[in-house]
Coordinates of C-alpha atoms in Angstrom, one line a residue:
X816 CA 23.7 -53.0 -65.7
X817 CA 25.0 -52.8 -62.4
X818 CA 26.8 -56.1 -61.8
X819 CA 28.9 -56.0 -58.4
X820 CA 32.2 -56.3 -58.7
X821 CA 32.3 -58.6 -55.3
X822 CA 29.8 -60.5 -52.8
X823 CA 30.6 -61.1 -49.6
X824 CA 27.8 -63.8 -48.7
X825 CA 26.9 -66.7 -45.9
X826 CA 28.3 -64.2 -43.0
X827 CA 26.7 -62.9 -39.9
X828 CA 27.2 -58.8 -41.6
X829 CA 26.8 -56.4 -39.1
X830 CA 25.4 -53.2 -40.7
X831 CA 25.2 -50.7 -37.7
X832 CA 22.1 -48.8 -39.7
X833 CA 19.1 -49.1 -37.4
X834 CA 16.7 -50.7 -39.7
X835 CA 18.6 -53.3 -41.5
X836 CA 21.5 -54.4 -38.4
X837 CA 22.1 -57.9 -39.7
X838 CA 22.3 -59.3 -43.1
X839 CA 24.6 -62.1 -44.8
X840 CA 25.5 -61.2 -48.0
X841 CA 26.6 -57.6 -49.2
X842 CA 27.0 -56.8 -53.2
X843 CA 30.2 -54.1 -53.6
X844 CA 31.2 -52.5 -56.9
X845 CA 33.1 -49.7 -58.3
X846 CA 34.4 -50.0 -54.0
X847 CA 31.4 -49.0 -53.0
X848 CA 28.7 -50.9 -51.4
X849 CA 25.8 -51.2 -53.9
X850 CA 23.1 -53.6 -51.9
X851 CA 23.2 -56.0 -48.5
X852 CA 20.3 -58.6 -48.1
X853 CA 19.7 -62.2 -48.1
X854 CA 21.9 -64.5 -49.8
X855 CA 19.6 -65.4 -52.7
X856 CA 18.4 -61.9 -52.7
X857 CA 22.7 -60.7 -53.1
X858 CA 24.0 -63.8 -55.6
X859 CA 21.0 -64.0 -57.6
X860 CA 23.0 -60.3 -58.5
X861 CA 26.0 -62.1 -59.9
X862 CA 27.6 -62.5 -62.8
X863 CA 30.2 -64.1 -65.5
X864 CA 32.8 -61.7 -63.8
X865 CA 31.9 -61.2 -60.2
X866 CA 33.6 -62.4 -56.9
X867 CA 32.1 -64.3 -54.8
X868 CA 33.6 -65.5 -51.5
X869 CA 32.0 -67.5 -48.7
X870 CA 32.4 -66.4 -45.8
X871 CA 31.7 -69.2 -43.7
X872 CA 29.0 -68.0 -41.3
X873 CA 32.1 -64.9 -39.5
X874 CA 30.6 -62.2 -37.6
X875 CA 31.4 -59.1 -40.5
X876 CA 31.6 -56.0 -38.8
X877 CA 32.4 -52.7 -41.1
X878 CA 36.0 -51.4 -41.3
X879 CA 37.7 -50.2 -37.4
X880 CA 38.3 -45.8 -37.9
X881 CA 40.7 -44.9 -35.5
X882 CA 40.2 -41.1 -34.6
X883 CA 43.3 -39.9 -33.6
X884 CA 46.7 -42.6 -34.4
X885 CA 50.0 -41.5 -35.8
X886 CA 50.6 -43.9 -38.5
X887 CA 52.6 -41.6 -40.7
X888 CA 54.7 -41.3 -38.1
X889 CA 54.6 -44.3 -36.5
X890 CA 55.2 -45.9 -40.8
X891 CA 58.5 -44.1 -40.6
X892 CA 60.2 -46.3 -37.4
X893 CA 58.1 -49.6 -38.0
X894 CA 60.2 -51.5 -39.5
X895 CA 62.5 -51.0 -36.3
X896 CA 61.2 -51.3 -33.4
X897 CA 60.9 -54.4 -31.3
X898 CA 56.8 -54.9 -30.3
X899 CA 56.0 -55.3 -26.6
X900 CA 51.8 -55.3 -27.5
X901 CA 50.2 -58.8 -26.0
X902 CA 53.6 -60.3 -24.1
X903 CA 53.0 -62.3 -21.3
X904 CA 55.8 -61.9 -19.1
X905 CA 58.3 -59.9 -18.9
X906 CA 60.8 -63.4 -19.3
X907 CA 59.5 -63.5 -22.7
X908 CA 59.7 -59.3 -22.9
X909 CA 63.7 -60.5 -22.3
X910 CA 64.0 -63.2 -24.4
X911 CA 62.3 -61.2 -27.3
X912 CA 65.2 -58.3 -26.4
X913 CA 68.1 -61.2 -26.3
X914 CA 66.9 -62.5 -29.5
X915 CA 67.3 -58.7 -31.7
X916 CA 70.4 -57.5 -29.8
X917 CA 71.7 -60.3 -31.6
X918 CA 69.7 -60.0 -34.9
X919 CA 70.6 -55.9 -35.1
X920 CA 74.7 -54.5 -36.3
X921 CA 75.9 -51.4 -35.5
X922 CA 75.1 -48.1 -35.2
X923 CA 71.4 -49.7 -35.1
X924 CA 69.6 -49.4 -31.6
X925 CA 66.9 -51.8 -30.9
X926 CA 63.8 -50.0 -29.7
X927 CA 60.6 -51.0 -27.4
X928 CA 58.6 -47.7 -28.0
X929 CA 55.2 -48.1 -26.0
X930 CA 52.2 -50.4 -26.4
X931 CA 53.1 -52.5 -23.5
X932 CA 52.0 -51.7 -19.6
X933 CA 54.1 -53.8 -17.2
X934 CA 50.7 -54.6 -15.6
X935 CA 50.0 -57.2 -18.8
X936 CA 52.8 -59.3 -17.8
X937 CA 52.0 -62.3 -15.3
X938 CA 55.2 -61.1 -13.1
X939 CA 53.5 -57.6 -12.6
X940 CA 56.3 -56.0 -12.7
X941 CA 58.6 -53.9 -14.8
X942 CA 62.0 -55.8 -16.5
X943 CA 64.9 -54.5 -14.7
X944 CA 68.4 -52.5 -15.5
X945 CA 70.2 -55.6 -14.7
X946 CA 68.6 -57.8 -17.1
X947 CA 68.7 -55.5 -19.9
X948 CA 72.0 -55.1 -19.9
X949 CA 72.0 -59.2 -19.5
X950 CA 70.3 -59.3 -22.4
X951 CA 71.8 -57.1 -24.5
X952 CA 74.6 -55.9 -23.3
X953 CA 76.5 -54.8 -26.3
X954 CA 73.3 -53.4 -29.1
X955 CA 72.1 -50.1 -27.7
X956 CA 68.5 -50.6 -26.3
X957 CA 66.1 -48.1 -25.2
X958 CA 62.5 -48.7 -24.0
X959 CA 59.9 -46.2 -23.8
X960 CA 57.7 -46.6 -21.0
X961 CA 54.0 -45.1 -21.4
X962 CA 54.7 -40.8 -20.9
X963 CA 56.9 -41.3 -17.9
X964 CA 60.2 -43.0 -18.0
X965 CA 62.5 -44.9 -20.8
X966 CA 64.9 -47.1 -19.7
X967 CA 68.1 -47.5 -21.4
X968 CA 70.7 -50.6 -21.2
X969 CA 74.8 -49.5 -20.8
X970 CA 75.2 -49.3 -24.7
X971 CA 73.2 -46.5 -25.0
X972 CA 74.5 -44.5 -22.5
X973 CA 78.0 -44.5 -24.2
X974 CA 77.1 -43.8 -27.2
X975 CA 74.8 -41.2 -26.2
X976 CA 77.5 -39.6 -24.1
X977 CA 75.3 -39.2 -21.0
X978 CA 78.3 -40.0 -18.3
X979 CA 77.9 -38.0 -14.5
X980 CA 78.7 -34.6 -15.8
X981 CA 75.6 -34.8 -18.6
X982 CA 73.3 -32.4 -16.7
X983 CA 69.2 -33.1 -16.7
X984 CA 67.5 -31.6 -19.5
X985 CA 64.4 -29.5 -18.4
X986 CA 61.5 -30.8 -17.4
X987 CA 63.6 -34.0 -17.2
X988 CA 65.1 -36.2 -15.1
X989 CA 68.7 -38.9 -16.2
X990 CA 68.6 -41.1 -13.3
X991 CA 72.1 -41.2 -10.7
X992 CA 73.6 -43.7 -8.5
X993 CA 75.4 -42.8 -4.8
X994 CA 78.2 -42.4 -7.4
X995 CA 76.8 -40.1 -10.3
X996 CA 77.2 -42.3 -12.9
X997 CA 73.9 -42.5 -14.9
X998 CA 72.1 -45.4 -14.4
X999 CA 70.0 -45.4 -17.6
X1000 CA 66.5 -44.7 -16.3
X1001 CA 65.3 -41.2 -17.7
X1002 CA 62.4 -39.5 -16.0
X1003 CA 60.2 -37.1 -17.3
X1004 CA 59.3 -34.4 -15.1
X1005 CA 56.5 -33.7 -15.9
X1006 CA 57.2 -33.6 -20.5
X1007 CA 58.4 -36.3 -22.0
X1008 CA 60.6 -34.2 -24.1
X1009 CA 63.2 -35.8 -22.9
X1010 CA 62.0 -39.5 -23.8
X1011 CA 62.0 -38.2 -27.0
X1012 CA 64.4 -35.6 -27.5
X1013 CA 66.9 -39.4 -26.3
X1014 CA 64.9 -41.5 -29.0
X1015 CA 66.0 -38.5 -31.8
X1016 CA 69.4 -38.8 -31.7
X1017 CA 69.2 -43.0 -32.7
X1018 CA 69.5 -43.8 -36.6
X1019 CA 66.7 -43.6 -38.8
X1020 CA 66.0 -46.1 -41.4
X1021 CA 66.8 -44.7 -46.0
X1022 CA 63.7 -43.7 -48.0
X1023 CA 63.0 -47.1 -49.3
X1024 CA 63.1 -48.9 -46.0
X1025 CA 60.0 -46.1 -44.5
X1026 CA 58.1 -47.0 -47.5
X1027 CA 58.5 -50.1 -47.0
X1028 CA 57.3 -50.0 -43.2
X1029 CA 55.0 -48.2 -43.4
X1030 CA 53.5 -51.0 -45.7
X1031 CA 54.1 -53.3 -43.1
X1032 CA 52.7 -51.5 -40.4
X1033 CA 49.2 -50.9 -42.3
X1034 CA 49.2 -54.0 -43.3
X1035 CA 49.9 -54.8 -39.4
X1036 CA 46.6 -52.1 -38.7
X1037 CA 44.3 -54.4 -41.7
X1038 CA 45.6 -57.5 -39.3
X1039 CA 43.5 -56.2 -36.8
X1040 CA 40.6 -54.9 -39.1
X1041 CA 41.4 -51.1 -39.0
X1042 CA 40.9 -49.8 -42.5
X1043 CA 40.9 -45.9 -41.5
X1044 CA 42.7 -43.4 -39.3
X1045 CA 43.0 -39.6 -38.5
X1046 CA 46.6 -39.2 -38.1
X1047 CA 47.3 -35.9 -35.4
X1048 CA 50.5 -35.3 -37.1
X1049 CA 53.5 -35.2 -33.5
X1050 CA 56.2 -34.6 -32.7
X1051 CA 59.8 -34.0 -35.4
X1052 CA 56.7 -34.4 -37.8
X1053 CA 56.6 -32.1 -40.1
X1054 CA 54.9 -31.1 -43.1
X1055 CA 56.1 -31.1 -45.7
X1056 CA 58.9 -33.0 -45.4
X1057 CA 58.2 -36.0 -43.4
X1058 CA 55.0 -36.6 -45.6
X1059 CA 57.0 -37.6 -48.8
X1060 CA 56.9 -41.6 -47.5
X1061 CA 52.5 -41.1 -47.6
X1062 CA 52.7 -39.9 -50.4
X1063 CA 54.8 -41.8 -52.7
X1064 CA 52.8 -44.9 -51.3
X1065 CA 49.6 -42.9 -52.4
X1066 CA 50.8 -42.3 -56.1
X1067 CA 52.2 -45.5 -56.2
X1068 CA 48.5 -46.6 -55.1
X1069 CA 50.2 -49.4 -52.3
X1070 CA 47.8 -47.6 -49.5
X1071 CA 46.2 -50.3 -47.4
X1072 CA 44.9 -47.6 -44.8
X1073 CA 42.6 -44.6 -45.6
X1074 CA 44.2 -41.3 -43.7
X1075 CA 43.5 -38.3 -43.2
X1076 CA 45.8 -36.2 -41.6
X1077 CA 46.1 -33.4 -39.1
X1078 CA 49.5 -30.7 -38.7
X1079 CA 50.7 -30.5 -35.7
X1080 CA 52.7 -26.9 -34.3
X1081 CA 56.2 -28.3 -34.7
X1082 CA 59.1 -26.0 -32.8
X1083 CA 57.7 -23.4 -29.2
X1084 CA 57.1 -19.8 -30.1
X1085 CA 57.3 -20.2 -34.1
X1086 CA 53.3 -22.1 -33.5
X1087 CA 50.9 -19.1 -35.1
X1088 CA 54.2 -19.5 -38.4
X1089 CA 53.0 -23.0 -39.3
X1090 CA 49.7 -22.4 -39.1
X1091 CA 50.3 -19.4 -41.4
X1092 CA 52.7 -21.1 -43.8
X1093 CA 50.8 -24.1 -44.2
X1094 CA 47.2 -22.3 -44.5
X1095 CA 48.5 -20.8 -47.1
X1096 CA 49.7 -24.1 -49.0
X1097 CA 46.7 -26.6 -48.4
X1098 CA 43.1 -26.3 -47.6
X1099 CA 40.9 -29.1 -45.9
X1100 CA 39.7 -31.8 -48.0
X1101 CA 42.8 -31.6 -50.1
X1102 CA 43.3 -34.9 -51.8
X1103 CA 41.5 -37.8 -51.8
X1104 CA 39.4 -41.0 -49.6
X1105 CA 43.1 -42.7 -49.7
X1106 CA 44.9 -39.8 -47.7
X1107 CA 43.1 -36.3 -47.1
X1108 CA 44.1 -33.1 -45.7
X1109 CA 41.9 -32.8 -42.1
X1110 CA 43.1 -29.9 -40.4
X1111 CA 45.2 -28.5 -37.2
X1112 CA 46.8 -30.1 -34.3
X1113 CA 46.6 -31.5 -32.6
X1114 CA 49.5 -30.0 -31.0
X1115 CA 48.1 -25.7 -31.5
X1116 CA 50.9 -24.8 -29.3
X1117 CA 53.8 -26.1 -27.3
X1118 CA 52.7 -24.1 -23.8
X1119 CA 48.8 -26.0 -23.6
X1120 CA 50.4 -28.9 -23.7
X1121 CA 49.4 -31.3 -20.3
X1122 CA 51.0 -34.3 -20.3
X1123 CA 49.5 -36.7 -18.9
X1124 CA 52.3 -38.2 -17.3
X1125 CA 49.9 -39.8 -14.4
X1126 CA 53.4 -41.1 -12.5
X1127 CA 53.7 -36.6 -12.0
X1128 CA 51.4 -34.1 -10.1
X1129 CA 49.3 -32.1 -12.9
X1130 CA 51.0 -29.6 -14.8
X1131 CA 50.0 -26.1 -14.2
X1132 CA 50.2 -24.4 -17.6
X1133 CA 52.0 -21.8 -18.4
X1134 CA 50.5 -18.0 -17.5
X1135 CA 51.0 -16.9 -20.9
X1136 CA 48.8 -20.1 -22.8
X1137 CA 46.1 -18.1 -23.9
X1138 CA 48.6 -15.2 -25.5
X1139 CA 49.8 -17.6 -27.3
X1140 CA 46.4 -19.6 -27.9
X1141 CA 44.3 -17.6 -29.2
X1142 CA 45.2 -16.1 -32.5
X1143 CA 46.8 -19.0 -33.3
X1144 CA 42.8 -20.2 -32.9
X1145 CA 41.8 -16.9 -35.2
X1146 CA 43.6 -18.1 -37.8
X1147 CA 42.6 -21.7 -38.0
X1148 CA 38.9 -19.8 -37.5
X1149 CA 39.3 -17.7 -40.0
X1150 CA 40.4 -20.1 -42.7
X1151 CA 37.9 -22.9 -41.6
X1152 CA 40.2 -25.0 -40.4
X1153 CA 38.8 -27.7 -37.9
X1154 CA 41.4 -28.2 -35.4
X1155 CA 41.8 -30.3 -32.7
X1156 CA 43.7 -29.9 -29.5
X1157 CA 45.4 -31.7 -26.5
X1158 CA 44.4 -31.8 -23.3
X1159 CA 44.1 -34.2 -20.3
X1160 CA 42.8 -32.8 -17.9
X1161 CA 39.6 -30.3 -17.0
X1162 CA 42.0 -27.6 -14.8
X1163 CA 43.9 -27.5 -18.8
X1164 CA 40.0 -27.5 -20.6
X1165 CA 38.8 -25.2 -18.9
X1166 CA 41.4 -22.6 -20.2
X1167 CA 40.7 -23.9 -23.8
X1168 CA 37.3 -22.7 -23.8
X1169 CA 37.4 -19.6 -22.4
X1170 CA 39.7 -18.7 -25.2
X1171 CA 38.0 -21.6 -28.2
X1172 CA 34.5 -18.9 -27.1
X1173 CA 36.3 -16.0 -26.9
X1174 CA 37.2 -16.2 -30.8
X1175 CA 33.8 -17.8 -31.3
X1176 CA 32.5 -14.5 -30.3
X1177 CA 34.0 -12.4 -32.7
X1178 CA 34.0 -15.3 -35.7
X1179 CA 31.7 -18.3 -35.0
X1180 CA 33.6 -21.4 -36.1
X1181 CA 32.3 -22.9 -39.2
X1182 CA 33.2 -26.2 -38.6
X1183 CA 34.0 -28.6 -36.5
X1184 CA 36.9 -29.1 -33.3
X1185 CA 37.6 -31.4 -31.2
X1186 CA 39.1 -31.8 -27.6
X1187 CA 41.3 -35.1 -27.8
X1188 CA 41.9 -37.5 -25.0
X1189 CA 39.7 -35.3 -22.1
X1190 CA 40.2 -37.9 -19.6
X1191 CA 38.8 -35.9 -16.7
X1192 CA 36.6 -33.7 -18.3
X1193 CA 33.8 -32.5 -16.5
X1194 CA 30.0 -32.9 -17.3
X1195 CA 30.2 -28.4 -17.4
X1196 CA 33.1 -28.4 -20.0
X1197 CA 31.5 -31.0 -21.7
X1198 CA 28.4 -29.0 -22.1
X1199 CA 31.0 -26.1 -23.2
X1200 CA 32.3 -28.1 -25.7
X1201 CA 28.9 -28.9 -27.1
X1202 CA 27.5 -25.4 -27.7
X1203 CA 30.6 -25.2 -30.3
X1204 CA 29.6 -27.4 -32.0
X1205 CA 32.6 -30.2 -30.7
X1206 CA 33.4 -33.0 -29.7
X1207 CA 35.9 -35.8 -28.1
X1208 CA 38.6 -38.0 -30.1
X1209 CA 39.1 -40.3 -26.5
X1210 CA 41.2 -43.2 -26.5
X1211 CA 42.7 -46.4 -24.1
X1212 CA 45.0 -44.8 -22.3
X1213 CA 43.6 -45.8 -18.9
X1214 CA 44.1 -49.6 -20.5
X1215 CA 47.9 -48.8 -20.2
X1216 CA 47.9 -46.6 -17.0
X1217 CA 45.0 -46.9 -14.9
X1218 CA 46.7 -48.3 -12.2
X1219 CA 48.8 -45.4 -11.4
X1220 CA 45.9 -43.3 -12.6
X1221 CA 43.7 -44.3 -9.0
X1222 CA 46.8 -44.4 -6.8
X1223 CA 47.6 -40.5 -7.9
X1224 CA 43.7 -39.1 -7.8
X1225 CA 41.8 -42.8 -6.0
X1226 CA 39.6 -45.3 -7.7
X1227 CA 36.1 -43.2 -7.7
X1228 CA 38.2 -40.2 -9.5
X1229 CA 38.6 -43.2 -12.3
X1230 CA 34.5 -44.8 -12.5
X1231 CA 34.2 -42.1 -15.5
X1232 CA 38.2 -41.4 -16.8
X1233 CA 36.9 -40.8 -19.4
X1234 CA 33.2 -39.9 -19.1
X1235 CA 32.4 -41.9 -22.0
X1236 CA 29.1 -42.8 -20.7
X1237 CA 27.9 -39.4 -20.1
X1238 CA 29.7 -37.8 -23.6
X1239 CA 27.3 -39.3 -25.2
X1240 CA 24.3 -39.4 -22.8
X1241 CA 24.4 -35.6 -23.7
X1242 CA 24.0 -35.5 -27.1
X1243 CA 28.5 -35.6 -28.5
X1244 CA 30.1 -37.0 -31.3
X1245 CA 32.8 -38.6 -30.0
X1246 CA 35.7 -40.7 -31.7
X1247 CA 37.1 -43.7 -30.3
X1248 CA 40.9 -44.6 -30.9
X1249 CA 44.0 -45.4 -29.3
X1250 CA 46.4 -42.1 -30.0
X1251 CA 49.5 -45.0 -31.0
X1252 CA 52.3 -45.6 -30.8
X1253 CA 54.8 -44.3 -28.5
X1254 CA 52.8 -45.0 -25.8
X1255 CA 49.6 -46.8 -25.4
X1256 CA 48.8 -50.1 -28.8
X1257 CA 47.3 -49.7 -32.2
X1258 CA 45.3 -52.7 -30.7
X1259 CA 41.4 -51.7 -31.8
X1260 CA 40.5 -54.7 -29.3
X1261 CA 42.8 -53.4 -26.2
X1262 CA 40.2 -50.0 -26.6
X1263 CA 37.0 -52.0 -27.4
X1264 CA 37.1 -54.8 -24.6
X1265 CA 38.3 -51.6 -22.0
X1266 CA 35.3 -49.8 -23.4
X1267 CA 33.0 -53.0 -22.9
X1268 CA 34.5 -54.3 -19.4
X1269 CA 35.8 -50.9 -17.7
X1270 CA 39.3 -52.7 -17.6
X1271 CA 43.2 -52.3 -17.4
X1272 CA 45.3 -54.5 -19.6
X1273 CA 46.9 -56.3 -16.1
X1274 CA 42.8 -56.7 -15.0
X1275 CA 42.0 -53.9 -12.6
X1276 CA 38.4 -53.0 -13.1
X1277 CA 37.7 -49.0 -13.5
X1278 CA 34.5 -48.8 -14.4
X1279 CA 31.6 -49.9 -13.5
X1280 CA 29.1 -51.6 -15.2
X1281 CA 27.0 -48.2 -15.7
X1282 CA 29.5 -46.2 -17.1
X1283 CA 30.7 -49.5 -19.5
X1284 CA 29.4 -48.8 -22.8
X1285 CA 27.6 -52.2 -24.3
X1286 CA 29.3 -53.7 -27.2
X1287 CA 27.1 -52.3 -30.3
X1288 CA 28.0 -48.9 -29.2
X1289 CA 31.7 -49.2 -28.1
X1290 CA 31.7 -50.2 -31.2
X1291 CA 29.9 -47.3 -33.3
X1292 CA 32.3 -45.2 -31.8
X1293 CA 35.6 -47.0 -33.7
X1294 CA 32.6 -46.8 -37.0
X1295 CA 30.7 -44.2 -37.2
X1296 CA 31.6 -41.6 -34.4
X1297 CA 35.0 -41.9 -35.6
X1298 CA 33.6 -40.6 -39.5
X1299 CA 32.5 -37.7 -38.0
X1300 CA 35.8 -36.4 -36.7
X1301 CA 37.1 -36.5 -40.8
X1302 CA 34.2 -34.8 -42.1
X1303 CA 33.6 -38.5 -44.0
X1304 CA 30.3 -39.0 -41.8
X1305 CA 28.6 -40.1 -45.2
X1306 CA 30.7 -42.2 -46.8
X1307 CA 32.2 -44.7 -44.2
X1308 CA 31.4 -45.9 -40.9
X1309 CA 28.2 -48.3 -41.8
X1310 CA 28.0 -50.9 -44.7
X1311 CA 25.2 -49.1 -46.5
X1312 CA 24.7 -48.0 -50.2
X1313 CA 26.7 -45.8 -51.2
X1314 CA 29.6 -45.9 -48.3
X1315 CA 32.9 -47.3 -48.7
X1316 CA 33.4 -50.8 -49.0
X1317 CA 35.3 -50.6 -46.0
X1318 CA 34.6 -53.9 -44.0
X1319 CA 36.4 -56.5 -41.4
X1320 CA 35.8 -60.5 -41.2
X1321 CA 36.7 -61.2 -37.3
X1322 CA 38.4 -64.3 -36.2
X1323 CA 35.8 -64.4 -33.6
X1324 CA 32.1 -63.2 -33.0
X1325 CA 33.4 -59.3 -31.5
X1326 CA 29.0 -60.1 -29.9
X1327 CA 29.6 -63.5 -28.4
X1328 CA 32.9 -64.9 -27.1
X1329 CA 33.4 -63.4 -23.5
X1330 CA 34.7 -60.0 -22.5
X1331 CA 38.1 -61.0 -22.0
X1332 CA 38.3 -62.4 -25.3
X1333 CA 37.8 -59.1 -27.3
X1334 CA 41.1 -58.1 -27.0
X1335 CA 42.7 -61.0 -28.7
X1336 CA 40.6 -60.7 -32.0
X1337 CA 41.6 -60.6 -35.0
X1338 CA 40.9 -60.0 -38.5
X1339 CA 40.7 -63.1 -41.2
X1340 CA 40.0 -61.1 -44.3
X1341 CA 40.4 -57.0 -44.3
X1342 CA 38.7 -55.5 -47.2
X1343 CA 38.7 -52.3 -48.1
X1344 CA 37.6 -50.1 -51.3
X1345 CA 36.6 -53.2 -52.2
X1346 CA 39.8 -54.9 -52.3
X1347 CA 41.5 -57.2 -50.2
X1348 CA 44.4 -55.6 -48.2
X1349 CA 45.0 -58.8 -45.9
X1350 CA 43.7 -62.3 -45.3
X1351 CA 44.4 -65.3 -43.1
X1352 CA 43.5 -68.8 -42.1
X1353 CA 40.7 -69.5 -44.0
X1354 CA 41.1 -67.3 -46.4
X1355 CA 44.7 -66.5 -46.5
X1356 CA 44.6 -67.5 -50.3
X1357 CA 43.3 -64.1 -50.4
X1358 CA 46.1 -62.4 -48.7
X1359 CA 47.5 -60.6 -52.1
X1360 CA 50.8 -60.5 -49.9
X1361 CA 53.8 -57.8 -48.7
X1362 CA 57.2 -57.9 -49.6
X1363 CA 59.3 -58.6 -47.1
X1364 CA 60.4 -56.2 -44.5
X1365 CA 63.2 -54.8 -45.0
X1366 CA 66.3 -54.1 -43.6
X1367 CA 66.8 -57.7 -42.9
X1368 CA 67.1 -57.4 -40.0
X1369 CA 64.2 -55.9 -38.6
X1370 CA 61.7 -57.4 -36.3
X1371 CA 58.6 -57.1 -38.0
X1372 CA 61.1 -59.7 -40.1
X1373 CA 61.5 -62.2 -37.1
X1374 CA 58.3 -61.6 -34.9
X1375 CA 55.1 -59.4 -36.3
X1376 CA 53.9 -56.6 -34.8
X1377 CA 50.9 -57.9 -31.5
X1378 CA 51.7 -61.1 -30.0
X1379 CA 49.8 -63.5 -32.2
X1380 CA 47.4 -65.5 -29.4
X1381 CA 46.3 -67.4 -31.9
X1382 CA 49.1 -68.4 -33.4
X1383 CA 50.8 -70.2 -30.3
X1384 CA 53.6 -67.7 -29.6
X1385 CA 52.7 -67.9 -26.1
X1386 CA 51.8 -71.4 -26.2
X1387 CA 55.4 -71.9 -24.0
X1388 CA 54.8 -70.1 -21.8
X1389 CA 50.6 -71.7 -21.1
X1390 CA 50.9 -74.9 -21.4
X1391 CA 53.7 -75.8 -19.2
X1392 CA 54.0 -75.9 -15.0
X1393 CA 56.6 -77.1 -12.3
X1394 CA 53.6 -77.1 -9.8
X1395 CA 55.2 -75.0 -7.6
X1396 CA 53.5 -72.0 -6.1
X1397 CA 56.8 -69.7 -4.0
X1398 CA 56.6 -67.1 -1.9
X1399 CA 57.6 -64.6 -5.0
X1400 CA 53.6 -65.6 -6.2
X1401 CA 54.2 -66.5 -9.3
X1402 CA 52.8 -70.2 -10.0
X1403 CA 53.3 -72.9 -13.1
X1404 CA 53.8 -71.8 -16.5
X1405 CA 55.3 -68.2 -15.0
X1406 CA 58.1 -69.9 -13.4
X1407 CA 58.4 -71.7 -16.2
X1408 CA 57.9 -68.7 -18.9
X1409 CA 60.4 -66.7 -17.6
X1410 CA 63.1 -69.5 -17.2
X1411 CA 62.0 -69.9 -21.0
X1412 CA 63.6 -66.5 -21.5
X1413 CA 67.2 -68.9 -21.8
X1414 CA 70.2 -65.5 -20.6
X1415 CA 73.0 -66.6 -20.1
X1416 CA 73.8 -66.8 -16.0
X1417 CA 75.4 -69.2 -14.0
X1418 CA 73.8 -71.2 -11.3
X1419 CA 74.2 -68.4 -9.3
X1420 CA 72.9 -65.8 -11.2
X1421 CA 69.9 -67.5 -11.9
X1422 CA 69.4 -68.4 -7.5
X1423 CA 70.0 -64.7 -7.1
X1424 CA 67.3 -64.0 -10.4
X1425 CA 64.1 -66.2 -8.0
X1426 CA 65.8 -65.2 -4.8
X1427 CA 65.3 -61.3 -5.9
X1428 CA 61.3 -62.7 -6.2
X1429 CA 61.0 -63.5 -3.1
X1430 CA 61.1 -67.5 -4.6
X1431 CA 62.3 -70.4 -3.5
X1432 CA 61.9 -72.6 -6.4
X1433 CA 64.4 -73.9 -8.5
X1434 CA 62.9 -77.4 -9.8
X1435 CA 63.7 -76.7 -13.5

């Protein structure tokens, strides 16, 4: 008898099926969906051991699937990182930094590594080096700002040994003051190598802590409704050595996010050797539903990397790029490996496609390939990708860098960056994701907000209505669309009979909330393979829990991940007002939020601090 293990009842369940778009109940057995329909139809299938969960009328969606992220690498560091996702002000960010610096033991650093934009802050600016040094005078601090720069405090400069004699590395700048001393600002010109190579000098976690860290990172993704990702590898993420943690979690049956992973060429000049070695070790599809190998990329060769630092002019790729890329693509085509390539600018994509077309002319592609990012791709190149059977993985990087893009390329250029609506109109596979964790946030709801509302985190409208996606289409990119990129469209992406029972019960109705509130949605019940992997609020008693974050000083134990508006963490910033209005443009709660930073400064310094902002109100 096909008696369900689990029934979810009394919900507004979005299946994403054209024939049956919304149902009230769904039945699950052995990790897959076996039926769906009305409450009466589905609950009548229950047996004496069937668990029935009352959804209390909440909206349910298929589990979200990030088509381009870096979970495996990100998980190794998550417990070490102070995340500024969603933090509403510079003052709040500095308060968190100060608290964490006091908790972090030597020789560890405080790291803020991506996920934020200064335009999310009430003050509409970055923290200054002076403020960072005041908040953390003794503990090394590294703050990554997009792909463009990093801020280091004086303690970090001392540990690194940076002084007036330290030369600039290739493609980067160590900014010095008038006396020739490093200020703490590192600038990518244009490559982010200076940023990542500096971060790599910080201590790592012990292996047991890395395992714990990865579990907590997956739990954080579950909290946001994510049940699957496609991992794009990453610099410093060597195979197989740096995959031991995710393999151990897989073997221990502790995966709460399904991972399909790609292999990323590591050392410039040795990329072909990487892929020659790896194609003898692993084949696409190896693994199972929870951890499986997916293909090559996103870095196929370092000479093809067109870094998306919109603070700097578009980089020109080396003349030797094609010569280095072509034998790698030939190898992957011969081995029938799917592959993906990091490509920001249309000029780069044109050159990549020249290579792909030559290889395809000799040995037609038998599997999928993916253009990642594609912010400025034009219609002609979209046609070329379609002709080769490829697709586009797009991310919400413009939500974090849109203001800089507009400043450099103009507002008109930003109206279809990337041209997602055109890609869909032309019939190409498109999957959505985040490119987390080192620059953009891992939060899928920021991406869904950007896709449907066309705005940055700072509220700048980039995309006119004609180029935005309706909410259902945007959701499809995060479900059905992403499933194509791992070759799993027949197993995930909708809530249909025979597909994986991966789903999320939402805190707020995605289809009904105001547009600006989309970015604040969370999951209150996340199910992967028919098992509850995360539960909160009305469903908290169903939560399987997680071990305490380790090490004990981890920011995760104190703050969790993303700033949680639903839990009132920003109540102090949002609910008080000094009632003033000053020339600095900060009003009420923004002044009070900055005051609550609690930095140990004198009255004289307070006056100087506010005066620097052009503020003449010191009423608190």
